[in-house]
XYZ file of C-alpha atoms in Angstrom:
746
model
C 132.617 43.325 186.653
C 135.971 41.923 185.223
C 138.763 41.022 187.693
C 141.021 43.875 184.868
C 137.950 46.727 185.508
C 137.558 45.770 189.039
C 141.295 45.958 189.669
C 141.328 48.913 187.312
C 138.540 51.203 190.017
C 140.824 50.142 193.046
C 143.402 51.512 191.314
C 142.412 54.536 190.048
C 140.341 54.370 193.778
C 143.979 54.096 195.491
C 144.889 57.653 193.791
C 141.970 59.370 193.905
C 142.640 59.116 197.138
C 145.842 60.088 197.413
C 145.778 62.906 195.795
C 142.690 64.736 197.783
C 145.095 64.270 200.608
C 146.989 67.554 201.278
C 151.391 67.000 200.683
C 153.771 69.260 198.863
C 154.224 67.880 195.357
C 157.218 65.788 195.642
C 155.207 63.815 199.146
C 152.522 62.968 196.255
C 154.421 61.849 194.369
C 156.865 59.650 196.218
C 153.174 58.350 197.225
C 151.985 58.258 193.813
C 154.759 55.983 192.497
C 154.031 53.298 195.805
C 150.531 52.738 195.447
C 150.851 51.184 192.485
C 153.743 49.917 192.867
C 152.186 48.528 194.999
C 148.576 47.612 192.650
C 151.018 46.092 190.177
C 152.872 44.517 191.757
C 156.068 45.294 190.660
C 159.055 46.434 191.975
C 159.479 49.506 190.707
C 157.387 52.044 189.620
C 158.748 55.413 187.921
C 157.129 58.812 186.414
C 160.408 61.171 184.510
C 158.626 64.389 183.532
C 159.810 66.918 181.536
C 162.009 70.002 183.029
C 162.529 71.512 179.224
C 160.873 70.820 175.517
C 163.735 67.701 175.034
C 164.564 67.265 178.800
C 163.064 64.134 180.780
C 163.971 64.249 184.711
C 163.889 61.968 186.924
C 161.080 62.821 189.623
C 159.376 59.878 191.988
C 161.017 56.287 191.728
C 160.015 53.609 194.045
C 162.964 50.165 193.840
C 165.236 52.371 192.148
C 167.755 54.286 193.764
C 166.558 57.097 195.557
C 170.005 59.504 195.757
C 169.130 59.719 191.449
C 166.041 61.617 191.364
C 166.024 64.688 190.080
C 169.824 63.669 188.755
C 168.576 61.268 186.384
C 168.264 63.038 182.719
C 167.835 61.471 179.358
C 167.537 63.744 176.451
C 164.372 62.786 174.019
C 164.975 59.591 172.272
C 167.290 58.521 174.318
C 167.510 55.526 176.115
C 164.455 53.125 177.055
C 162.489 56.378 178.183
C 163.666 59.101 175.817
C 161.839 56.190 173.059
C 159.202 56.567 174.752
C 158.698 60.021 175.084
C 159.958 60.285 170.998
C 157.368 58.166 169.904
C 154.723 58.865 172.314
C 153.755 55.036 171.919
C 154.190 52.312 175.118
C 156.934 49.719 175.304
C 157.394 46.631 176.595
C 159.718 43.787 177.034
C 160.434 41.737 179.120
C 164.559 42.158 178.261
C 164.870 45.944 178.139
C 169.054 45.471 177.522
C 168.615 43.825 173.998
C 166.410 46.709 173.198
C 167.848 48.728 170.614
C 169.043 52.276 172.394
C 169.502 50.938 175.820
C 171.007 52.770 178.122
C 172.376 51.614 180.684
C 172.395 53.765 184.217
C 174.624 52.400 187.740
C 173.145 54.888 189.638
C 169.789 54.179 189.461
C 170.163 49.935 189.675
C 168.038 49.358 186.339
C 170.096 46.621 185.198
C 168.604 44.078 187.926
C 165.631 44.497 185.805
C 164.944 43.285 182.743
C 161.069 43.364 182.475
C 160.405 47.385 181.647
C 157.156 48.678 180.919
C 157.267 52.818 179.703
C 153.988 54.513 178.297
C 154.020 57.949 177.783
C 152.052 60.688 180.368
C 151.219 63.437 177.761
C 147.554 65.291 177.188
C 145.873 66.079 173.927
C 149.231 67.192 172.086
C 151.448 68.000 174.775
C 154.213 65.582 175.808
C 154.627 65.831 179.386
C 156.440 62.321 180.839
C 156.683 58.469 180.808
C 155.358 56.280 183.307
C 157.757 53.696 183.647
C 157.359 50.290 185.598
C 159.775 47.671 185.507
C 160.065 44.088 187.094
C 162.756 40.921 187.479
C 161.538 38.622 185.938
C 161.548 38.036 181.681
C 157.879 38.537 180.359
C 156.127 41.963 178.985
C 153.491 42.401 181.115
C 150.123 41.795 180.790
C 147.623 43.566 177.856
C 145.747 45.139 180.931
C 148.830 46.071 182.545
C 149.341 47.966 180.480
C 146.063 49.277 180.379
C 146.240 50.019 183.868
C 149.302 51.452 183.139
C 148.213 53.659 180.344
C 144.568 54.765 182.566
C 147.580 56.425 185.055
C 150.192 58.276 182.744
C 146.424 59.951 181.637
C 145.032 60.272 185.268
C 149.130 62.344 186.035
C 148.513 63.903 183.132
C 146.019 65.234 184.033
C 146.888 66.206 187.331
C 150.038 68.132 185.757
C 148.023 70.410 183.980
C 145.940 71.235 187.203
C 149.373 71.392 189.004
C 149.253 69.022 191.811
C 152.899 67.815 191.665
C 154.801 71.000 191.834
C 158.429 71.531 193.828
C 161.277 72.094 192.726
C 163.208 72.491 189.823
C 162.155 72.763 186.046
C 160.984 69.488 185.944
C 157.981 69.955 188.818
C 157.312 73.976 188.382
C 153.630 75.259 187.757
C 152.267 75.123 184.429
C 151.934 77.836 182.664
C 153.724 80.155 184.579
C 157.166 79.707 182.821
C 158.012 81.891 180.149
C 158.338 80.213 176.785
C 159.393 81.468 173.243
C 158.164 79.487 170.318
C 159.873 79.905 166.549
C 157.359 79.327 164.018
C 156.549 80.626 159.941
C 155.692 84.182 158.703
C 152.794 84.269 157.684
C 152.410 88.054 158.101
C 155.478 91.123 159.076
C 154.226 93.271 161.990
C 155.023 93.797 165.615
C 152.744 93.451 168.769
C 152.056 92.740 172.253
C 148.878 92.065 174.014
C 146.829 89.510 175.407
C 146.048 85.920 174.471
C 142.473 85.031 173.597
C 142.156 81.376 172.566
C 140.281 80.984 169.596
C 138.750 78.228 171.234
C 139.630 78.079 175.181
C 140.261 74.568 176.675
C 137.678 72.336 178.798
C 140.124 70.914 180.983
C 139.012 67.495 183.358
C 138.857 69.248 186.927
C 137.879 65.515 187.868
C 138.698 62.595 185.824
C 137.613 60.036 188.685
C 134.556 58.532 188.886
C 133.197 56.616 191.617
C 129.340 55.988 189.745
C 129.785 54.394 186.365
C 126.432 53.829 185.873
C 126.282 57.285 186.707
C 128.655 58.263 183.824
C 128.016 55.594 181.178
C 124.702 56.958 180.597
C 126.229 60.875 181.320
C 128.187 59.951 178.519
C 125.262 58.157 176.527
C 123.496 61.519 176.739
C 126.477 63.897 175.708
C 126.873 61.446 172.507
C 122.823 61.895 172.271
C 123.316 65.612 171.723
C 126.071 65.377 169.566
C 124.611 62.994 166.981
C 121.309 65.478 167.187
C 123.950 69.065 166.306
C 125.519 67.421 164.065
C 121.907 66.495 162.374
C 121.021 69.331 162.536
C 124.022 70.857 160.913
C 123.317 68.835 157.796
C 120.337 69.701 157.253
C 121.218 73.405 157.867
C 123.830 73.284 155.906
C 123.875 74.467 151.975
C 123.766 71.321 149.136
C 126.012 73.152 147.553
C 128.432 73.040 150.058
C 129.948 70.048 149.314
C 133.700 70.277 151.677
C 131.298 70.962 153.953
C 128.721 68.215 154.318
C 131.824 65.994 153.247
C 133.024 67.501 157.112
C 129.771 67.604 158.680
C 129.198 63.591 156.892
C 132.494 62.041 158.515
C 131.549 64.246 161.080
C 127.969 61.988 161.533
C 129.505 58.317 160.845
C 132.335 58.562 163.659
C 129.747 60.212 166.083
C 128.210 56.169 164.904
C 131.371 54.676 165.910
C 130.817 51.779 167.945
C 133.884 51.271 167.856
C 134.305 54.968 169.578
C 132.524 54.634 172.475
C 133.260 51.190 173.419
C 136.516 52.035 173.967
C 135.021 54.882 175.892
C 132.045 52.824 177.579
C 136.043 51.185 178.853
C 137.659 53.653 179.486
C 134.330 54.896 181.917
C 133.916 50.890 182.995
C 137.563 50.620 184.697
C 137.154 53.910 186.852
C 137.670 57.110 184.739
C 134.771 60.015 184.580
C 133.364 60.692 180.458
C 135.104 63.726 180.330
C 138.136 60.949 180.731
C 137.252 58.665 179.198
C 136.197 61.604 176.117
C 139.779 63.281 176.361
C 141.866 60.664 176.557
C 140.409 59.093 173.033
C 140.707 62.101 172.298
C 144.484 62.588 173.202
C 145.641 58.832 171.628
C 144.231 60.431 168.487
C 146.515 64.027 168.580
C 149.590 60.953 169.303
C 148.378 58.943 166.312
C 147.739 62.142 163.914
C 152.129 63.200 163.867
C 152.530 59.103 163.056
C 150.249 59.082 160.567
C 151.381 60.067 156.646
C 148.377 58.926 154.665
C 146.752 62.443 154.782
C 143.375 60.911 153.890
C 144.233 59.344 157.556
C 145.030 62.578 158.437
C 142.479 64.662 158.263
C 139.756 61.606 159.850
C 141.396 61.556 163.055
C 141.308 65.698 162.658
C 138.020 64.889 162.774
C 137.730 62.836 165.504
C 139.944 65.314 167.642
C 137.053 68.107 166.502
C 134.239 65.959 167.417
C 135.676 65.146 171.383
C 135.782 68.974 171.340
C 132.624 69.164 170.398
C 131.630 65.928 173.488
C 133.212 67.505 176.138
C 132.195 70.725 176.086
C 128.683 69.202 176.147
C 129.853 67.209 179.350
C 130.904 69.791 181.131
C 128.446 72.324 179.634
C 130.405 75.012 178.356
C 129.191 75.502 175.148
C 130.490 77.585 172.073
C 130.287 80.175 174.553
C 132.980 80.259 176.834
C 132.180 83.049 178.384
C 135.735 84.484 177.642
C 135.994 88.873 178.158
C 138.366 89.979 175.231
C 141.885 91.367 176.126
C 142.790 93.902 176.332
C 145.098 93.947 173.549
C 144.095 91.249 171.920
C 146.885 88.490 170.031
C 144.549 85.864 168.723
C 145.617 82.203 169.069
C 144.512 78.536 167.776
C 145.589 75.337 165.998
C 144.206 77.193 162.455
C 141.306 79.670 161.565
C 138.914 80.296 158.717
C 138.813 83.869 157.092
C 134.690 84.205 157.543
C 135.694 83.641 161.146
C 138.967 85.773 161.418
C 137.187 88.603 159.748
C 134.546 88.522 162.482
C 137.218 89.585 164.950
C 138.030 92.451 162.956
C 141.043 95.357 163.196
C 141.049 94.681 166.295
C 143.716 91.662 166.578
C 146.439 93.172 167.618
C 148.414 89.782 166.647
C 147.423 86.504 165.231
C 149.323 82.949 166.215
C 148.679 79.732 164.715
C 149.932 76.150 165.327
C 149.119 75.453 162.331
C 148.737 77.234 159.029
C 150.445 78.140 155.650
C 152.354 81.609 154.428
C 149.286 80.964 151.290
C 146.469 79.710 154.165
C 143.567 81.664 153.823
C 144.145 82.917 157.314
C 147.456 84.162 156.007
C 145.295 86.775 153.708
C 143.241 88.320 155.762
C 145.549 89.529 157.722
C 147.818 90.500 155.035
C 144.359 92.651 154.187
C 144.066 93.399 158.104
C 147.517 93.842 157.640
C 148.003 92.226 161.467
C 151.007 90.528 162.374
C 150.521 86.997 161.884
C 153.490 83.940 163.039
C 152.455 80.090 162.041
C 152.810 77.051 162.395
C 154.122 77.772 166.357
C 153.743 74.141 167.211
C 152.872 73.929 171.288
C 150.626 77.088 171.512
C 148.052 75.855 171.815
C 148.931 73.640 174.941
C 151.179 76.101 176.370
C 148.805 79.283 176.514
C 146.326 80.283 178.344
C 143.985 83.093 177.806
C 144.660 86.410 179.184
C 148.500 85.803 179.040
C 151.209 88.134 178.211
C 152.578 87.986 174.263
C 154.880 89.420 171.552
C 154.214 88.612 168.745
C 157.583 89.000 166.503
C 156.142 88.808 162.813
C 159.297 89.723 161.440
C 161.220 86.906 162.216
C 158.486 84.195 163.125
C 158.653 83.974 167.014
C 156.493 84.685 170.249
C 157.471 85.184 173.959
C 154.570 83.764 176.376
C 154.832 85.394 179.737
C 158.268 87.040 178.294
C 160.333 87.845 180.786
C 160.534 92.021 181.783
C 163.818 92.649 180.182
C 163.216 90.615 176.981
C 159.449 92.600 176.846
C 162.143 95.780 177.542
C 164.416 95.034 174.854
C 160.935 94.512 172.833
C 159.059 97.624 173.305
C 161.926 99.617 172.356
C 161.540 97.454 168.813
C 158.354 97.987 168.871
C 158.984 101.906 169.065
C 162.034 102.470 166.444
C 159.450 100.650 163.707
C 156.867 103.246 165.088
C 159.132 106.730 164.932
C 160.614 105.222 161.749
C 156.892 105.431 160.933
C 156.626 108.895 161.536
C 159.210 109.979 160.075
C 158.424 108.514 156.960
C 154.301 110.266 157.054
C 156.828 113.443 156.373
C 157.230 112.093 152.777
C 153.954 110.361 152.454
C 152.770 112.984 149.605
C 156.680 113.222 147.480
C 157.021 111.428 144.643
C 160.019 108.240 145.499
C 162.461 109.618 143.039
C 166.041 108.636 143.008
C 168.674 110.725 143.486
C 169.818 112.444 139.360
C 167.280 108.854 138.108
C 163.949 108.290 137.239
C 160.373 108.327 139.250
C 159.068 104.762 140.874
C 155.815 104.456 141.570
C 154.800 102.681 144.888
C 151.470 101.350 144.371
C 149.957 98.741 147.705
C 148.216 95.390 147.168
C 144.999 94.911 149.339
C 142.191 93.004 149.054
C 139.633 94.218 151.836
C 137.466 97.772 151.405
C 139.156 98.093 154.875
C 141.838 98.695 153.562
C 141.552 101.293 151.266
C 142.260 104.295 153.669
C 145.056 102.712 153.195
C 145.533 104.311 149.946
C 145.900 108.140 151.245
C 148.048 107.716 154.950
C 150.637 105.382 152.957
C 151.347 107.662 150.156
C 150.491 104.725 147.819
C 149.307 106.840 144.074
C 147.525 103.174 143.764
C 146.383 99.587 144.147
C 148.424 97.655 141.860
C 146.519 94.558 142.817
C 143.366 93.962 144.951
C 142.891 90.205 145.668
C 139.364 88.962 145.044
C 138.948 86.255 145.960
C 138.233 87.419 149.570
C 135.315 88.010 148.478
C 134.973 83.559 147.425
C 136.707 81.960 150.726
C 134.811 84.466 153.611
C 131.303 83.021 152.398
C 129.814 79.637 152.715
C 128.277 79.924 148.657
C 129.005 81.873 145.939
C 128.904 85.509 146.427
C 125.615 87.057 143.195
C 126.969 88.823 140.374
C 125.022 91.797 142.340
C 127.020 91.992 145.323
C 130.113 91.346 144.161
C 129.345 94.225 141.443
C 129.172 97.011 144.169
C 131.744 95.555 146.204
C 134.075 96.073 143.210
C 132.008 99.676 141.957
C 132.870 100.904 146.458
C 136.490 99.944 146.013
C 136.183 101.673 142.651
C 134.321 105.057 144.901
C 136.737 104.665 147.283
C 139.597 105.032 145.797
C 138.923 108.470 144.470
C 139.771 107.972 141.157
C 143.335 106.474 142.082
C 144.004 103.054 139.036
C 142.784 99.695 140.890
C 144.087 96.549 139.089
C 141.026 93.854 139.410
C 142.939 90.432 139.797
C 140.784 87.721 138.870
C 139.633 85.091 141.059
C 143.098 83.631 142.329
C 142.013 79.887 143.580
C 143.192 76.524 143.944
C 146.384 74.976 145.314
C 146.492 76.520 148.872
C 142.770 78.337 148.086
C 140.569 76.254 148.136
C 136.455 77.751 148.556
C 134.121 76.769 151.212
C 132.136 74.982 148.698
C 134.800 73.858 146.032
C 135.519 70.187 146.053
C 139.326 69.888 146.716
C 140.941 68.218 144.554
C 143.401 65.329 145.126
C 146.442 66.303 143.955
C 150.809 65.857 144.538
C 151.664 69.098 144.232
C 148.456 71.681 143.939
C 150.548 74.472 143.199
C 151.379 73.345 139.983
C 148.095 72.139 139.522
C 144.807 73.019 139.342
C 144.062 76.988 139.740
C 143.257 80.184 138.873
C 143.295 80.834 135.336
C 143.644 77.196 134.429
C 140.064 77.137 136.821
C 138.656 79.663 134.636
C 139.483 78.312 132.031
C 137.560 74.726 132.261
C 134.903 75.926 134.230
C 134.567 79.315 132.221
C 130.366 80.662 134.196
C 132.776 82.152 137.304
C 134.958 83.710 135.527
C 132.097 84.653 132.943
C 130.141 86.008 136.280
C 132.499 87.743 137.928
C 133.954 90.188 133.827
C 130.188 90.761 134.512
C 130.032 91.877 138.189
C 133.710 94.109 137.582
C 132.375 95.799 134.166
C 129.580 96.616 136.375
C 131.158 98.048 139.198
C 133.245 100.079 136.807
C 129.958 102.047 135.359
C 131.268 104.338 133.486
C 135.296 104.315 134.470
C 138.562 103.095 134.239
C 139.375 99.421 134.478
C 141.587 97.511 135.436
C 141.943 93.563 135.319
C 144.374 91.298 135.426
C 145.062 87.949 135.330
C 146.528 84.957 137.665
C 149.005 82.489 136.794
C 149.099 82.550 133.659
C 151.839 80.417 132.295
C 151.355 80.579 128.321
C 150.436 82.745 125.463
C 147.335 80.759 124.053
C 145.762 81.434 128.415
C 146.276 85.030 128.089
C 144.595 84.998 125.028
C 141.781 82.929 125.379
C 141.132 84.295 128.943
C 141.738 88.207 127.125
C 138.889 87.046 124.619
C 136.024 85.716 127.424
C 136.851 89.700 127.914
C 136.555 91.060 125.244
C 133.408 89.257 125.157
C 131.216 89.722 127.746
C 131.964 93.586 127.514
C 129.725 93.371 123.943
C 127.334 90.828 125.886
C 126.835 94.332 128.874
C 126.571 96.601 125.605
C 124.277 95.135 124.094
C 122.036 94.676 127.672
C 122.495 98.003 127.619
C 124.717 98.310 130.578
C 127.067 101.746 130.784
C 131.256 100.440 129.796
C 133.939 101.559 131.057
C 135.248 103.998 130.250
C 138.609 102.949 129.465
C 140.103 99.453 129.870
C 143.363 97.843 130.906
C 143.643 94.134 130.598
C 146.990 92.440 131.805
C 148.262 89.063 133.001
C 150.301 88.172 136.498
C 154.147 86.736 135.342
C 154.381 84.270 137.882
C 155.727 81.841 135.750
C 159.163 81.305 134.108
C 157.609 79.348 130.657
C 155.785 83.166 130.512
C 158.543 84.537 130.170
C 159.047 82.973 126.748
C 156.200 83.991 125.365
C 156.437 85.410 122.103
C 156.231 88.267 121.815
C 152.365 89.116 120.533
C 152.021 88.295 123.903
C 154.073 91.404 125.231
C 151.954 93.423 122.270
C 148.399 92.507 123.218
C 149.476 93.112 127.334
C 148.211 96.492 128.114
C 150.175 96.186 131.097
C 152.547 93.379 132.947
C 153.455 92.336 137.000
C 154.815 90.150 138.123
C 154.204 88.390 140.586
C 157.415 87.763 142.941
C 156.055 85.090 145.239
C 155.162 82.864 143.055
C 158.036 82.943 139.962
C 160.732 83.320 143.014
C 159.669 79.880 144.260
C 159.072 77.951 140.463
C 162.835 79.880 139.404
C 164.145 77.693 142.337
C 161.751 75.107 142.658
C 161.032 75.580 145.936
C 158.336 74.890 147.693
C 157.354 78.444 150.028
C 155.661 76.290 152.326
C 158.429 74.178 152.122
C 160.526 76.233 155.579
C 163.166 73.746 154.829
C 163.828 75.041 151.693
C 162.130 78.553 150.994
C 164.647 80.265 153.021
C 167.663 78.915 151.393
C 167.928 81.364 148.060
C 168.419 85.036 148.203
C 165.942 86.963 145.918
C 168.673 89.236 145.190
C 170.453 86.524 143.920
C 172.718 86.760 140.687
C 170.149 84.190 138.578
C 167.294 85.370 139.546
C 167.916 89.107 139.452
C 169.497 87.962 135.458
C 166.001 87.061 135.042
C 164.160 89.528 136.106
C 166.394 91.568 134.033
C 165.484 89.941 131.020
C 161.811 89.790 131.255
C 162.939 94.091 131.509
C 164.485 93.576 128.491
C 161.437 92.344 126.757
C 159.159 94.725 128.074
C 161.158 97.296 127.288
C 161.187 95.734 123.848
C 157.194 96.460 122.858
C 157.098 98.972 125.038
C 154.671 97.065 127.566
C 154.482 98.859 130.940
C 156.413 96.730 134.150
C 155.473 96.139 137.633
C 156.903 93.669 140.130
C 154.197 92.648 142.751
C 154.376 90.943 146.168
C 155.870 90.680 149.851
C 159.290 91.308 147.971
C 159.163 94.684 146.896
C 158.028 95.857 149.940
C 161.828 94.859 151.829
C 163.871 98.317 150.801
C 167.418 97.006 149.964
C 164.578 94.240 147.233
C 163.092 97.124 146.136
C 165.878 99.267 145.745
C 167.513 96.873 143.514
C 164.907 95.846 141.137
C 164.142 99.626 140.372
C 167.931 99.758 139.545
C 167.229 96.419 137.394
C 164.669 98.734 135.132
C 162.035 98.344 137.421
C 159.562 101.821 138.132
C 156.673 99.988 139.004
C 156.517 98.432 142.183
C 152.971 96.843 144.559
C 153.525 96.273 147.922
C 151.810 96.135 151.685
C 150.533 99.828 153.098
C 153.416 98.898 156.064
C 156.280 99.373 153.322
C 155.231 102.416 151.545
C 157.121 104.375 153.839
C 161.027 102.687 153.641
C 161.123 102.066 150.879
C 160.153 105.467 148.487
C 162.772 106.094 151.793
C 165.412 104.567 151.008
C 164.540 104.754 147.342
C 164.823 109.039 147.559
C 168.267 109.105 148.866
C 170.102 106.468 146.607
C 171.102 106.964 142.704
C 170.331 103.816 141.123
C 173.211 104.154 138.461
C 175.892 103.694 140.668
C 173.118 101.202 142.614
C 172.694 99.129 139.189
C 176.516 99.541 138.640
C 177.855 97.617 142.392
C 174.740 94.631 140.962
C 176.618 94.445 137.547
C 180.366 93.965 139.506
C 179.061 91.782 141.846
C 177.793 90.047 138.630
C 181.211 90.057 137.135
C 182.915 89.095 140.370
C 180.725 85.518 139.728
C 178.861 86.596 143.720
C 176.009 83.977 144.022
C 174.061 87.175 145.118
C 174.382 90.926 145.306
C 173.112 91.528 149.020
C 176.170 91.817 150.193
C 178.081 93.846 148.166
C 174.965 96.075 148.095
C 174.827 96.553 151.802
C 178.579 97.317 151.927
C 177.980 100.213 149.476
C 174.497 101.745 151.433
C 176.826 101.177 154.895
C 179.138 104.024 152.434
C 176.465 106.074 151.657
C 175.386 106.225 155.389
């Protein structure tokens, strides 16, 4: 055994004994700083822990002024300690005062020390603190000393997770106990209260130390062998057509056979770590690198390594995929990310969903909307903060999550939910009456759907029909292309469930953020503006022809309405419409019953289509404005980008004037027009769209009641007058003027 390995094992051995002795958290932390200083033969060792997300606090020191403990604090990025915390990378220097960002702290006495080594205390992407050693020398610490400090920091992170350093003050409070408010993005509106159900519960390493390196190395080798076999088995069982999944598994196989990965873990074990701790140390390193790497391919490989480490940890601990955790009451699913099939497997029993990643157009968001389950996305730290069974409040309206909330917060939240429930009960009384405005027209209110489970909402919501049935969900939840027969049966059941009400089927809208599991992702710099929707259908007509055949057969002699998504020019609509007509002719030749009535429309989601030739508007049986995409292209503001998407108001004068132009063009040719999207379900926006001339709106079922309630007590002529006055006055948005008018109406 080398001197380096022997030194590390001795240090870890002393750490293990120190942690095993009964002591209060502060005493234990003080003892650890002393022994680290002794073993590394350095005059100063200090441990800084986070007291909140942005503030570090000196919690223990050997060599600095003890009076500064729990008094010295710094912000993330402040001083060398703050820089280590921010970058999650070690800083090792022989001349600390000359380093950028050096902060002079006379209360600690550290001006006497020139050499500085700081390493992050972190666990699986969670920043916990910084370990620092210092000396009066002018040489940086050696590579072996840096490694020893990193190993100690890793052990400190594990023991912090296990509650070994609980004491007074926020920095030494028990983990996973305090209330936490986390902010994310709105994936699906709504509110929910429940208890955490972790999709992949963390494996906690209860013993990071090893007394028998040979035995641990043998355990690691056996687990790696088992992992390789499982990956090989998955590869042989994966459908050849499932290229994307095969690519991930091939990456798993490559990484599981990586000699560098194995060598680093073996070295960690030789220095005194257990097999589990060695795996988690590598996993933590991968998570830290993921935050720093801009290259998407490399990030994906690091993501694969992270997933592979999870699999290996489950093998080592014997936990496997079945964690034995019971489904809590009122479960709120918490995950880093999740596929549509996995999410559907949980079903409507979920009260809410919180994802650490995700996007407003992701598969999970599509399913959540279809299931009407509140969803918060991009909620950083949720998987590291939450434990199974934790009390959780999900505010899908604001994108806020309250984890382990204080009672006052929970009471206020329940009051808000009660008001929402009461409002829905009030809306139930107008469920069967039309949305007829004061002295004015009746607005047709349709619902959006994507699953069979949505169809009962046709009655309960008061919707007059389905203005948008998303057909891609039947493709997204499968590992291979669905058959024509399966699709036809699904479409037939949808029409059956509608009980004669109109259903508009949108043909397959894939690409951009909706990549089929069996379709190789396209390497595009801006997929939202790339090869997607109708463009894929026209370039690869086989799938579109099969879906059109399934729709015709699903109609089985009943009326059929279809619309093509993301049409940017008349030529595309002509080509797609002709494909449908060709399939009608083919089905007739085969002796299959044809729909009793056919409507072929288009979604207007690109500004270019609003300026198409008059013939387009004459030929289209109907047009539906796809508000979500149209708005992002109109304002050149990516709806996945929180920094810009909230910058532009739907009731901006420019956008409303553009919508007015679309209404005028459709009126000229008497082409039925609707507005479909999230904004259609917001009462004030729906009122303004109606005042601009829209007579059909399509939205999620829960929005129909509040929209109808506002429309039935509003005079559209007066609303239009308010809008026109605001425009004439040079207002950027009509929102404040309309809100003032509504307040005056009481």
